[in-house]
Each structure stands twice: as structure tokens, then as C-alpha cells.
Tab-separated table of C-alpha atoms in Angstrom:
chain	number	residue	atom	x	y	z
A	7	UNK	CA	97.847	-22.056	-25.709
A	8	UNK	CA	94.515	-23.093	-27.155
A	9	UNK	CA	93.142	-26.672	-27.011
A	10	UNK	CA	93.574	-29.475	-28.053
A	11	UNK	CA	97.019	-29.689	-27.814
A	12	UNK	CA	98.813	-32.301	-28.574
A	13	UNK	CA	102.398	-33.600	-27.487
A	14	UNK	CA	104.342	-37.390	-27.627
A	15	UNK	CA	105.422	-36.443	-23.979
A	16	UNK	CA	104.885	-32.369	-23.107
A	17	UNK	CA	108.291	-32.332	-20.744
A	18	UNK	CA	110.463	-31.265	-23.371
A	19	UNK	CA	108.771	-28.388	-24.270
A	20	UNK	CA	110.041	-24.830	-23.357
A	21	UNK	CA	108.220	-22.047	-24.803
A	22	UNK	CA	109.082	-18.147	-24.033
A	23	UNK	CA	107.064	-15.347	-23.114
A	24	UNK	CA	104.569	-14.044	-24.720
A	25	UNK	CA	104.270	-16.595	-27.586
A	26	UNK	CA	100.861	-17.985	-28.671
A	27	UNK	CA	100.094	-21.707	-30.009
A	28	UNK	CA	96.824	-21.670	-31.442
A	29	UNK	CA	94.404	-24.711	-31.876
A	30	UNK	CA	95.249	-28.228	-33.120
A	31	UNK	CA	98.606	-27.839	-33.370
A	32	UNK	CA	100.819	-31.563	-32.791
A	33	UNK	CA	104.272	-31.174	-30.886
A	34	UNK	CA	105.988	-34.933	-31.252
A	35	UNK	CA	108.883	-33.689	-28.253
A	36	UNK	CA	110.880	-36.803	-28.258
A	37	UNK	CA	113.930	-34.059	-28.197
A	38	UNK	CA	113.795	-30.849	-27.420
A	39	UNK	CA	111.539	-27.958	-28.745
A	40	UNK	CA	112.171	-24.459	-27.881
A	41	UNK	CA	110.358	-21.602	-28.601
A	42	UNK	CA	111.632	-18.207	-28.185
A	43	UNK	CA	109.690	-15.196	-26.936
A	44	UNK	CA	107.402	-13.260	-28.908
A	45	UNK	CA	106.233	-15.555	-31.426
A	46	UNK	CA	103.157	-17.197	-33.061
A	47	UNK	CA	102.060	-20.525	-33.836
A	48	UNK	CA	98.926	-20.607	-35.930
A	49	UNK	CA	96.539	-23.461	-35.933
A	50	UNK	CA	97.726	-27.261	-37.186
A	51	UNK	CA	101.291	-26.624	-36.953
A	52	UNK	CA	103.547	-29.784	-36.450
A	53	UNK	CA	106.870	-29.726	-35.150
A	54	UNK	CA	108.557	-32.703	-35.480
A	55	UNK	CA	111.879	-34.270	-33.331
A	56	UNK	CA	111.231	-37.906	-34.267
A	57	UNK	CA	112.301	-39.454	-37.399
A	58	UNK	CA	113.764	-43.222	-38.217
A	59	UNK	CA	115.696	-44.877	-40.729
A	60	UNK	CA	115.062	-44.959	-44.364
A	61	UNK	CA	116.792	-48.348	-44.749
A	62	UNK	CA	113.984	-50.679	-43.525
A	63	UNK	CA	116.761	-53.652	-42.152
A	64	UNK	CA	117.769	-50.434	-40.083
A	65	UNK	CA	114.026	-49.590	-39.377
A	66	UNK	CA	112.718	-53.398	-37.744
A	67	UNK	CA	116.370	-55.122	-37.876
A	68	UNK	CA	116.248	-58.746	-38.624
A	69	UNK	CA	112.666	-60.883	-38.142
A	70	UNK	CA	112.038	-63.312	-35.597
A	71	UNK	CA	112.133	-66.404	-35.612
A	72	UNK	CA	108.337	-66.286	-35.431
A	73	UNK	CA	108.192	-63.954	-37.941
A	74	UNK	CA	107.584	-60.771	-36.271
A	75	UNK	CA	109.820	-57.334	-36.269
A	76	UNK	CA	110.728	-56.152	-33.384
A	77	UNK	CA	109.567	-52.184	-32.847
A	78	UNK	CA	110.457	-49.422	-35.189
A	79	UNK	CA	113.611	-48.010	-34.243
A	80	UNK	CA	113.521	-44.373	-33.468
A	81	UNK	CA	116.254	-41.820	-33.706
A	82	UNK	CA	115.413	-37.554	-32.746
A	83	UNK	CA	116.713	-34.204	-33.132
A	84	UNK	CA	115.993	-31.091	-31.164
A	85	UNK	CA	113.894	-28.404	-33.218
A	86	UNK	CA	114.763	-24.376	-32.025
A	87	UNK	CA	112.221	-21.661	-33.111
A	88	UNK	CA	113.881	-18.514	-31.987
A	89	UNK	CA	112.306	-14.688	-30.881
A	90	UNK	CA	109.468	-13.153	-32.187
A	91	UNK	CA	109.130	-16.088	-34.916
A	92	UNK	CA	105.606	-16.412	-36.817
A	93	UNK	CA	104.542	-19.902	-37.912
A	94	UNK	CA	101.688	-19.638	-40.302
A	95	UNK	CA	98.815	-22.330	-40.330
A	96	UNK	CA	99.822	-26.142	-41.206
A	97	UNK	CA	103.278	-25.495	-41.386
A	98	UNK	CA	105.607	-28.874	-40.776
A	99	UNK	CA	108.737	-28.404	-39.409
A	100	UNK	CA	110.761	-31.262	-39.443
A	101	UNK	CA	113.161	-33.009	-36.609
A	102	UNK	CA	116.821	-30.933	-36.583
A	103	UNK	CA	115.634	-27.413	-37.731
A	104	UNK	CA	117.000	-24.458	-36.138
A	105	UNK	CA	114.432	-21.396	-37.240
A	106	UNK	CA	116.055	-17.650	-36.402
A	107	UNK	CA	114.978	-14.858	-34.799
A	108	UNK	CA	112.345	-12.342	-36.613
A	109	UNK	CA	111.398	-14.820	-39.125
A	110	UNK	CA	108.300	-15.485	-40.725
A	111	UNK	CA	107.517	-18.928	-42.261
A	112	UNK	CA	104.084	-19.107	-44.757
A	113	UNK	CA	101.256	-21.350	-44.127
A	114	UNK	CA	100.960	-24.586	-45.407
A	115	UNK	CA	105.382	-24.987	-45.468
A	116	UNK	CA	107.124	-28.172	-45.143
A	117	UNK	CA	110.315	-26.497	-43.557
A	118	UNK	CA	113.600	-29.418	-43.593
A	119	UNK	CA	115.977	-27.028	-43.199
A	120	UNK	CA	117.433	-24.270	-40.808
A	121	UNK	CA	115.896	-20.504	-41.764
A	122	UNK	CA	118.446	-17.972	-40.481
A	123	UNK	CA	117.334	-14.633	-38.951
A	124	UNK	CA	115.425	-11.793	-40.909
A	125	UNK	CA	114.227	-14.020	-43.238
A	126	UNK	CA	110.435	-14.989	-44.785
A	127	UNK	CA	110.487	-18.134	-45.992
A	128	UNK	CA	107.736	-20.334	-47.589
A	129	UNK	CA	106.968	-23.136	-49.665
A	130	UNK	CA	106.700	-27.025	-49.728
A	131	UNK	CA	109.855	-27.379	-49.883
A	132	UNK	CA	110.436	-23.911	-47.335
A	133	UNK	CA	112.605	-21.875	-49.243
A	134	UNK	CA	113.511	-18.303	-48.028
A	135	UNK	CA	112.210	-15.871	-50.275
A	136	UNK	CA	112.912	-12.567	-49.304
A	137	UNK	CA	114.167	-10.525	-45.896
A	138	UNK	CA	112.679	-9.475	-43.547
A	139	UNK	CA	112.651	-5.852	-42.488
């Protein structure tokens, strides 16, 4: 791992062998991430488990009587990067994602859904593209 790191918590966190997180990279482990063995996380990737309501009544509920909102209500999903995965530069991947094993997802993606195995996938939206081979 290469500094700075940074994490909401850093004791949900459970990263396999051999797997590199480069610099800068943002892991907001309100659930669970796992990492599977083998892989690579280039530099200013953000994994996401935290994520609240649209609805904004759902958000801050009712105000106060002295006009306040009482603090944004937070909900999470885990996030599960299987073996010998590479994450490419910037990528976001958002709270619920399941990523499979020998995949491959392009720098700069904004991934909201699961990739399955064998798969290179890219894009904001991450779409898979092609397999992997």
C-alpha cells in the first residue's frame, strides 16, 4: 500500500495477497470491502459502501422545532473485488458492487454495477466491453 491512504474507519477492510493499492486512493468502509488476491489498485481509486436516500424527508427526516435537521441518515452495502482484479486510475466503484475474478476495469470508470468474471469493462457508466482472455 502506498500513502496517503485514506479510509472512513480501516477495520473493515480485508485485502488478499499479493494485491497492490497505489497512492491516493479513498476507501469509505462503512461495510465491508474485500479484495481478492492478485490484484491492482492504481492511484485515486474510490470504493464506496456508503450511500443515503434520494428522498430528502428520508435524508434529514422532519426539522426541529428550532429549525435544524437532525444528521444525514446513512444506509451501506458491502463492495467485493475478487482475484487477480485490475482497477485502473480514478475508477469509482460504488456501494453494493460485486467485481469478478480476472477482470479488468479502465481508468477513469464510474462502475454501479456488478462485472462478472473474464470480463474488461470501462466507461462512465462501466459497461463491459469485451472478455477477457
Amino acid at each position: 500500500m502506498t500513502p496517503p491512504f485514506y479510509v472512513d474507519y480501516g477495520n473493515n477492510i480485508y485485502i488478499g495477497s499479493n494485491t497492490e493499492i497505489n497512492m491516493n486512493c479513498t476507501f469509505l468502509d462503512d461495510n465491508k470491502i474485500i479484495i481478492g488476491k492478485n490484484g491492482l489498485i492504481a492511484p485515486n481509486v474510490q470504493i464506496y459502501t456508503a450511500f443515503h436516500p434520494t428522498n430528502a424527508l428520508e435524508r434529514f427526516g422532519l426539522k426541529n422545532r428550532d429549525g435544524s435537521f437532525d444528521f444525514c441518515k446513512t444506509q451501506t452495502k458491502p463492495v467485493i473485488i475478487g482475484d487477480n482484479v485490475w482497477i485502473g486510475g480514478g475508477v469509482i466503484i460504488l456501494p453494493g458492487v460485486t467485481i469478478g475474478n480476472n477482470v479488468v476495469i479502465g481508468a477513469g470508470s464510474v462502475v454501479t454495477k456488478d462485472i462478472p468474471d473474464n470480463k474488461i469493462a470501462y466507461g462512465n457508466l462501466c459497461k463491459v466491453v469485451r472478455d477477457n482472455e
